[in-house]
XYZ file of C-alpha atoms in Angstrom:
263
model
C -63.416 14.964 18.777
C -61.159 13.945 21.662
C -57.647 12.649 21.002
C -56.370 9.683 23.006
C -54.029 6.715 22.697
C -51.636 5.617 19.962
C -52.802 3.381 17.111
C -52.012 -0.288 17.551
C -50.566 -2.659 14.933
C -52.121 -5.924 13.691
C -55.080 -4.199 12.058
C -57.128 -6.018 9.462
C -57.558 -2.989 7.193
C -56.923 0.740 6.872
C -58.953 3.262 4.861
C -57.965 6.712 3.569
C -59.196 9.062 0.863
C -58.937 12.576 -0.533
C -55.233 13.226 -0.111
C -55.263 15.272 -3.341
C -51.548 14.625 -3.751
C -49.646 17.070 -5.927
C -46.056 18.225 -6.191
C -46.718 21.602 -4.551
C -47.999 19.940 -1.353
C -44.759 18.440 0.041
C -45.875 18.213 3.682
C -49.033 16.341 2.763
C -47.029 14.051 0.501
C -44.538 13.278 3.259
C -47.383 12.620 5.705
C -48.753 10.042 3.268
C -45.363 8.359 2.970
C -45.054 8.319 6.769
C -48.525 6.777 7.024
C -47.579 4.072 4.534
C -44.429 3.006 6.365
C -45.569 3.483 9.970
C -49.097 2.139 9.697
C -50.072 0.614 6.344
C -46.995 -1.617 6.390
C -48.399 -3.316 9.514
C -51.925 -3.854 8.169
C -53.248 -6.784 6.186
C -55.072 -4.520 3.729
C -55.062 -0.873 2.675
C -58.007 0.719 0.884
C -57.366 3.963 -1.018
C -60.858 5.348 -1.599
C -60.433 7.997 -4.245
C -58.850 11.373 -4.965
C -55.470 10.153 -3.783
C -54.122 12.373 -6.567
C -55.414 15.873 -7.166
C -55.457 15.074 -10.872
C -54.595 12.187 -13.187
C -54.477 12.693 -16.956
C -53.723 9.077 -17.825
C -51.334 6.246 -16.990
C -48.785 7.496 -19.527
C -48.072 10.280 -17.007
C -46.757 7.725 -14.534
C -43.138 8.650 -15.320
C -43.594 12.207 -14.130
C -40.977 12.421 -11.318
C -43.543 13.222 -8.639
C -45.959 10.515 -9.760
C -43.119 8.008 -9.956
C -42.102 8.789 -6.376
C -45.646 8.228 -5.080
C -46.016 4.995 -7.029
C -42.699 3.678 -5.755
C -43.669 4.348 -2.118
C -46.976 2.530 -2.573
C -45.169 -0.349 -4.269
C -42.822 -0.756 -1.310
C -45.806 -1.380 0.968
C -47.354 -3.811 -1.490
C -44.068 -5.706 -1.846
C -43.856 -5.815 1.950
C -47.038 -7.880 2.148
C -49.912 -5.418 2.535
C -52.691 -6.008 0.011
C -53.666 -2.643 -1.492
C -56.926 -1.682 -3.179
C -57.684 1.484 -5.165
C -61.068 3.059 -5.861
C -61.375 5.950 -8.295
C -62.385 9.395 -7.106
C -63.664 12.352 -9.061
C -60.105 13.644 -9.521
C -58.232 10.449 -10.418
C -60.855 8.333 -12.198
C -58.504 7.829 -15.162
C -56.118 5.652 -13.150
C -55.902 2.361 -15.049
C -54.329 -1.077 -15.157
C -50.831 0.166 -15.992
C -50.809 2.224 -12.816
C -52.278 -0.671 -10.829
C -49.644 -3.127 -12.025
C -46.778 -0.697 -11.425
C -47.978 0.230 -7.930
C -48.854 -3.366 -7.020
C -52.509 -2.817 -6.240
C -56.003 -3.903 -7.307
C -58.607 -1.577 -8.820
C -62.097 -1.716 -7.315
C -65.463 -0.683 -8.779
C -67.547 1.933 -6.970
C -69.419 0.914 -4.867
C -67.808 -2.278 -3.591
C -68.856 -4.548 -0.716
C -66.065 -6.199 1.237
C -65.996 -8.573 4.219
C -63.405 -7.712 6.866
C -63.203 -9.119 10.408
C -66.861 -10.220 10.351
C -68.000 -6.874 8.900
C -69.719 -6.498 5.533
C -68.847 -2.961 4.494
C -69.941 -0.877 1.530
C -67.023 1.166 0.224
C -67.527 4.137 -2.078
C -65.711 7.343 -2.920
C -68.901 9.291 -2.266
C -69.381 11.607 -5.233
C -71.959 9.340 -6.881
C -74.380 10.056 -4.020
C -74.228 13.863 -4.186
C -77.338 13.703 -6.320
C -78.599 17.188 -5.402
C -75.684 18.635 -7.388
C -77.296 18.118 -10.762
C -74.583 19.899 -12.761
C -71.875 17.704 -11.268
C -73.888 14.521 -11.761
C -74.277 15.352 -15.468
C -70.532 15.964 -15.760
C -69.774 12.737 -13.891
C -72.029 10.707 -16.157
C -70.238 12.107 -19.201
C -66.633 11.560 -18.126
C -67.270 8.050 -16.774
C -68.420 6.846 -20.201
C -65.901 4.507 -21.852
C -66.190 6.279 -25.194
C -65.459 9.675 -23.622
C -62.433 8.249 -21.823
C -61.112 6.548 -24.970
C -61.371 9.794 -26.918
C -59.780 11.804 -24.126
C -56.880 9.374 -23.638
C -56.211 9.426 -27.391
C -55.208 13.092 -27.118
C -51.536 14.021 -26.544
C -50.584 13.978 -22.863
C -49.685 17.680 -22.819
C -53.108 18.585 -24.197
C -54.841 16.340 -21.676
C -53.000 17.994 -18.807
C -54.055 21.421 -20.049
C -57.681 20.270 -20.176
C -57.433 18.797 -16.674
C -56.075 22.095 -15.320
C -58.990 23.981 -16.878
C -61.443 21.492 -15.387
C -59.862 21.905 -11.950
C -60.144 25.688 -12.186
C -63.748 25.396 -13.311
C -64.529 23.045 -10.433
C -63.071 25.472 -7.888
C -65.147 28.322 -9.291
C -68.301 26.204 -9.360
C -67.907 25.144 -5.734
C -67.973 28.765 -4.585
C -71.565 29.160 -5.735
C -72.933 25.922 -4.291
C -74.634 25.506 -0.932
C -73.354 23.267 1.849
C -76.304 20.909 1.377
C -75.856 20.482 -2.376
C -72.232 19.400 -2.015
C -73.044 16.745 0.595
C -74.378 13.254 -0.066
C -78.124 12.905 -0.489
C -79.821 11.076 2.390
C -82.188 9.140 0.113
C -79.298 8.078 -2.128
C -77.372 6.793 0.884
C -80.437 4.910 2.166
C -80.845 3.327 -1.262
C -77.204 2.234 -1.247
C -77.594 0.694 2.213
C -80.702 -1.155 1.000
C -79.098 -2.360 -2.219
C -75.891 -3.604 -0.627
C -77.613 -5.027 2.475
C -74.859 -3.811 4.789
C -74.963 -1.951 8.080
C -71.581 -0.224 7.692
C -70.442 2.193 4.990
C -67.176 4.097 4.491
C -66.663 6.963 2.046
C -64.834 10.211 1.474
C -65.305 12.996 -1.091
C -67.207 15.529 1.014
C -64.237 16.417 3.277
C -66.614 16.292 6.258
C -65.245 13.634 8.637
C -67.941 12.186 10.860
C -69.709 9.068 12.059
C -73.396 9.061 11.100
C -76.046 6.679 12.392
C -78.957 5.857 10.090
C -81.848 3.933 11.629
C -83.407 1.300 9.391
C -85.898 0.141 11.997
C -86.159 -0.289 15.768
C -83.716 -3.194 15.787
C -81.255 -2.152 13.072
C -78.865 0.795 12.971
C -76.623 1.582 10.066
C -73.332 3.406 10.531
C -71.718 5.612 7.887
C -68.117 6.747 8.363
C -66.932 9.765 6.376
C -63.198 10.239 5.893
C -61.404 13.582 5.992
C -59.348 15.097 3.236
C -55.619 15.630 3.918
C -53.824 18.978 3.889
C -50.700 19.866 5.853
C -49.601 22.632 3.493
C -52.359 25.229 3.917
C -53.702 26.491 7.236
C -54.533 24.124 10.083
C -53.337 20.567 9.294
C -56.112 18.041 8.759
C -56.455 14.421 7.758
C -57.449 11.066 9.202
C -57.774 7.352 8.531
C -59.965 4.515 9.693
C -58.767 1.162 10.972
C -60.501 -2.152 11.592
C -58.627 -4.361 14.033
C -58.661 -8.136 13.950
C -61.569 -8.181 16.445
C -63.675 -6.077 14.066
C -63.544 -2.781 15.993
C -63.509 0.346 13.809
C -61.528 3.350 15.036
C -60.480 6.700 13.588
C -56.945 8.084 13.793
C -55.178 11.312 13.034
C -52.308 11.372 10.577
C -49.816 11.141 13.450
C -51.412 7.908 14.707
C -53.376 9.380 17.618
C -56.836 7.854 18.046
C -59.807 10.184 17.647
C -63.129 9.494 19.322
C -66.036 10.070 16.914
């Protein structure tokens, strides 16, 4: 990817995902705050497409000092006039209405079709389409059940946080034994989502493999799928990006520092 000019204001919407925010990643956290105030504050809408937090044990953990700081920064942008939307990821799917009200944002189902600057776009976190990973899909189906979530949230917060930490450790270990293909989205699942939503543009995260993919429906119709990067400025080479749609409907990708990247 080639880096070029600075991002421009007056964008219709911005999209980010997979920040995996946590207290022991201060540089990544500060980069998110900088993004909010330098870029999101000048956009009409901001879409947070999952795994913004590395983990979320329930909305009663919102008063944790680190969580409170993140929520307050998001709220400042909302109060400033940017409309903010939140889609659950596989790490923070327990974010609920208390969080939404405190942060000043709207929760979205996954997937969700939105119209922006003459674009109909399918938004999704992305994990639901990694259908080759059968073990993960079984786990996902279990923890997304309302009964499972009610039972889990009824446990004491300290116990829930211990369980979440064990799940995170188990996830890291499981990823080591999985192939590159299994942990990516399934092509047939993506085609089905395009067909079902009747869109020609899709944006998702989850896989941490930023790219612009073209899927041909027929000779006359091309479908474009944008994959967002994860963010990490605390370990190794810094990485992270965001997508913007300007008021003319042009979609562009930018680095965390606001430099445009050519897909």
